[in-house]
Amino acid sequence: MPANRRFRDVARIGPVQVATAYDGRGREKHTAACTAPRCGFSADYDSRAAAELAARTHRCPVR
């Protein structure tokens, strides 16, 4: 079953987008996902600060 999330509070830090959504159990999760072609980086975090730190320090392996 695909994740049907309603993202809010979306911010862009370089090529990475950080957004907030609720997971399937109703808990707030923060997602960081790279939008660069062929990068594939995305991760869920429990705090917004952790997601933003991951976005700031992310380096795309594909150039």
Coordinates of N, CA and C in Angstrom, one line a residue:
M1 N 0.8 -1.2 0.0 CA 0.0 0.0 0.0 C 0.9 1.2 0.0
P2 N 0.7 2.2 -1.0 CA 1.6 3.3 -1.0 C 1.2 4.3 0.1
A3 N 2.2 5.1 0.5 CA 2.0 6.1 1.5 C 1.3 7.3 0.9
N4 N 0.2 7.6 1.4 CA -0.6 8.8 1.0 C -0.5 9.8 2.0
R5 N 0.5 10.7 1.9 CA 0.8 11.7 2.9 C 0.4 13.1 2.4
R6 N -0.1 13.9 3.4 CA -0.4 15.3 3.1 C 0.7 16.1 3.7
F7 N 1.6 16.6 2.9 CA 2.8 17.3 3.4 C 2.4 18.7 3.7
R8 N 2.9 19.3 4.8 CA 2.7 20.7 5.1 C 4.1 21.2 5.6
D9 N 4.1 22.5 5.7 CA 5.3 23.2 6.1 C 6.5 22.8 5.3
V10 N 6.4 22.9 3.9 CA 7.5 22.4 3.0 C 8.5 23.5 2.9
A11 N 9.8 23.2 3.0 CA 10.9 24.1 2.8 C 11.9 23.5 1.9
R12 N 12.6 24.3 1.2 CA 13.7 23.8 0.3 C 15.0 24.4 0.8
I13 N 15.9 23.4 1.0 CA 17.3 23.8 1.4 C 18.2 23.2 0.3
G14 N 18.7 24.0 -0.6 CA 19.5 23.5 -1.7 C 18.6 22.6 -2.6
P15 N 19.1 21.4 -3.0 CA 18.2 20.5 -3.8 C 17.3 19.7 -2.9
V16 N 17.4 19.8 -1.6 CA 16.6 19.0 -0.7 C 15.3 19.7 -0.2
Q17 N 14.2 19.0 -0.2 CA 13.0 19.5 0.3 C 12.7 18.8 1.7
V18 N 12.3 19.7 2.6 CA 12.0 19.2 4.0 C 10.5 19.5 4.2
A19 N 9.8 18.5 4.7 CA 8.3 18.6 4.9 C 7.9 17.9 6.1
T20 N 6.7 18.2 6.6 CA 6.1 17.6 7.8 C 4.8 16.9 7.4
A21 N 4.6 15.7 7.9 CA 3.4 15.0 7.7 C 3.1 14.0 8.8
Y22 N 2.0 13.4 8.9 CA 1.6 12.4 9.9 C 1.8 11.0 9.3
D23 N 2.4 10.1 10.0 CA 2.6 8.7 9.5 C 1.3 8.0 9.7
G24 N 1.3 6.7 9.4 CA 0.1 5.9 9.5 C -0.5 5.7 10.9
R25 N 0.3 6.0 11.9 CA -0.2 5.8 13.3 C -0.5 7.2 13.9
G26 N -0.5 8.2 13.1 CA -0.9 9.6 13.6 C 0.2 10.4 14.3
R27 N 1.4 9.9 14.2 CA 2.6 10.6 14.8 C 3.1 11.6 13.7
E28 N 3.6 12.7 14.2 CA 4.2 13.7 13.3 C 5.6 13.2 12.9
K29 N 5.9 13.2 11.6 CA 7.2 12.8 11.1 C 7.7 14.0 10.1
H30 N 9.0 14.1 10.0 CA 9.6 15.1 9.2 C 10.4 14.4 8.1
T31 N 10.3 14.7 6.9 CA 10.9 14.1 5.8 C 11.9 15.0 5.1
A32 N 13.0 14.5 4.7 CA 14.0 15.2 3.9 C 14.2 14.4 2.6
A33 N 14.0 15.0 1.4 CA 14.1 14.2 0.2 C 14.9 15.1 -0.8
C34 N 15.9 14.5 -1.5 CA 16.6 15.3 -2.5 C 15.9 15.2 -3.8
T35 N 15.8 16.3 -4.5 CA 15.1 16.4 -5.8 C 16.0 16.3 -7.0
A36 N 17.3 16.1 -6.8 CA 18.2 16.1 -7.9 C 18.0 14.8 -8.7
P37 N 18.2 14.8 -10.0 CA 18.0 13.6 -10.8 C 19.0 12.5 -10.4
R38 N 18.5 11.3 -10.2 CA 19.2 10.1 -9.9 C 19.9 10.1 -8.6
C39 N 19.5 10.9 -7.7 CA 20.1 10.9 -6.3 C 19.5 9.9 -5.4
G40 N 18.1 9.9 -5.2 CA 17.5 8.9 -4.5 C 17.5 9.1 -2.9
F41 N 18.0 10.2 -2.4 CA 18.1 10.3 -1.0 C 16.8 10.8 -0.4
S42 N 16.3 10.1 0.6 CA 15.1 10.5 1.4 C 15.2 9.8 2.7
A43 N 14.7 10.5 3.7 CA 14.7 9.9 5.1 C 13.7 10.5 5.9
D44 N 13.1 9.8 6.9 CA 12.1 10.3 7.8 C 12.8 10.5 9.2
Y45 N 12.4 11.6 9.9 CA 13.0 11.9 11.2 C 11.9 12.2 12.2
D46 N 12.2 12.1 13.4 CA 11.3 12.5 14.5 C 11.2 13.9 14.8
S47 N 12.3 14.7 14.5 CA 12.3 16.1 14.8 C 12.6 16.9 13.5
R48 N 12.0 18.1 13.4 CA 12.3 19.0 12.3 C 13.7 19.4 12.2
A49 N 14.4 19.6 13.3 CA 15.8 20.0 13.4 C 16.7 18.9 12.7
A50 N 16.4 17.7 13.0 CA 17.2 16.6 12.4 C 17.0 16.5 10.9
A51 N 15.8 16.7 10.4 CA 15.5 16.7 9.0 C 16.2 17.9 8.3
E52 N 16.2 19.1 8.9 CA 16.9 20.2 8.3 C 18.4 20.1 8.4
L53 N 18.9 19.4 9.4 CA 20.4 19.2 9.5 C 20.8 18.2 8.4
A54 N 20.0 17.2 8.2 CA 20.3 16.2 7.1 C 20.2 16.9 5.7
A55 N 19.3 17.9 5.5 CA 19.2 18.6 4.3 C 20.4 19.5 4.1
R56 N 20.9 20.1 5.1 CA 22.0 21.1 5.0 C 23.3 20.3 4.8
T57 N 23.5 19.1 5.3 CA 24.7 18.4 5.1 C 24.7 17.4 4.0
H58 N 23.6 17.2 3.3 CA 23.5 16.2 2.2 C 24.4 16.6 1.0
R59 N 25.1 15.7 0.5 CA 25.9 15.8 -0.7 C 25.5 14.7 -1.7
C60 N 25.0 15.1 -2.8 CA 24.6 14.1 -3.8 C 25.8 13.4 -4.4
P61 N 25.6 12.0 -4.4 CA 26.8 11.2 -4.9 C 26.8 11.3 -6.4
V62 N 25.8 11.6 -7.1 CA 25.7 11.6 -8.6 C 25.9 13.1 -9.0
R63 N 26.9 13.3 -9.9 CA 27.1 14.6 -10.4 C 27.0 14.6 -11.9

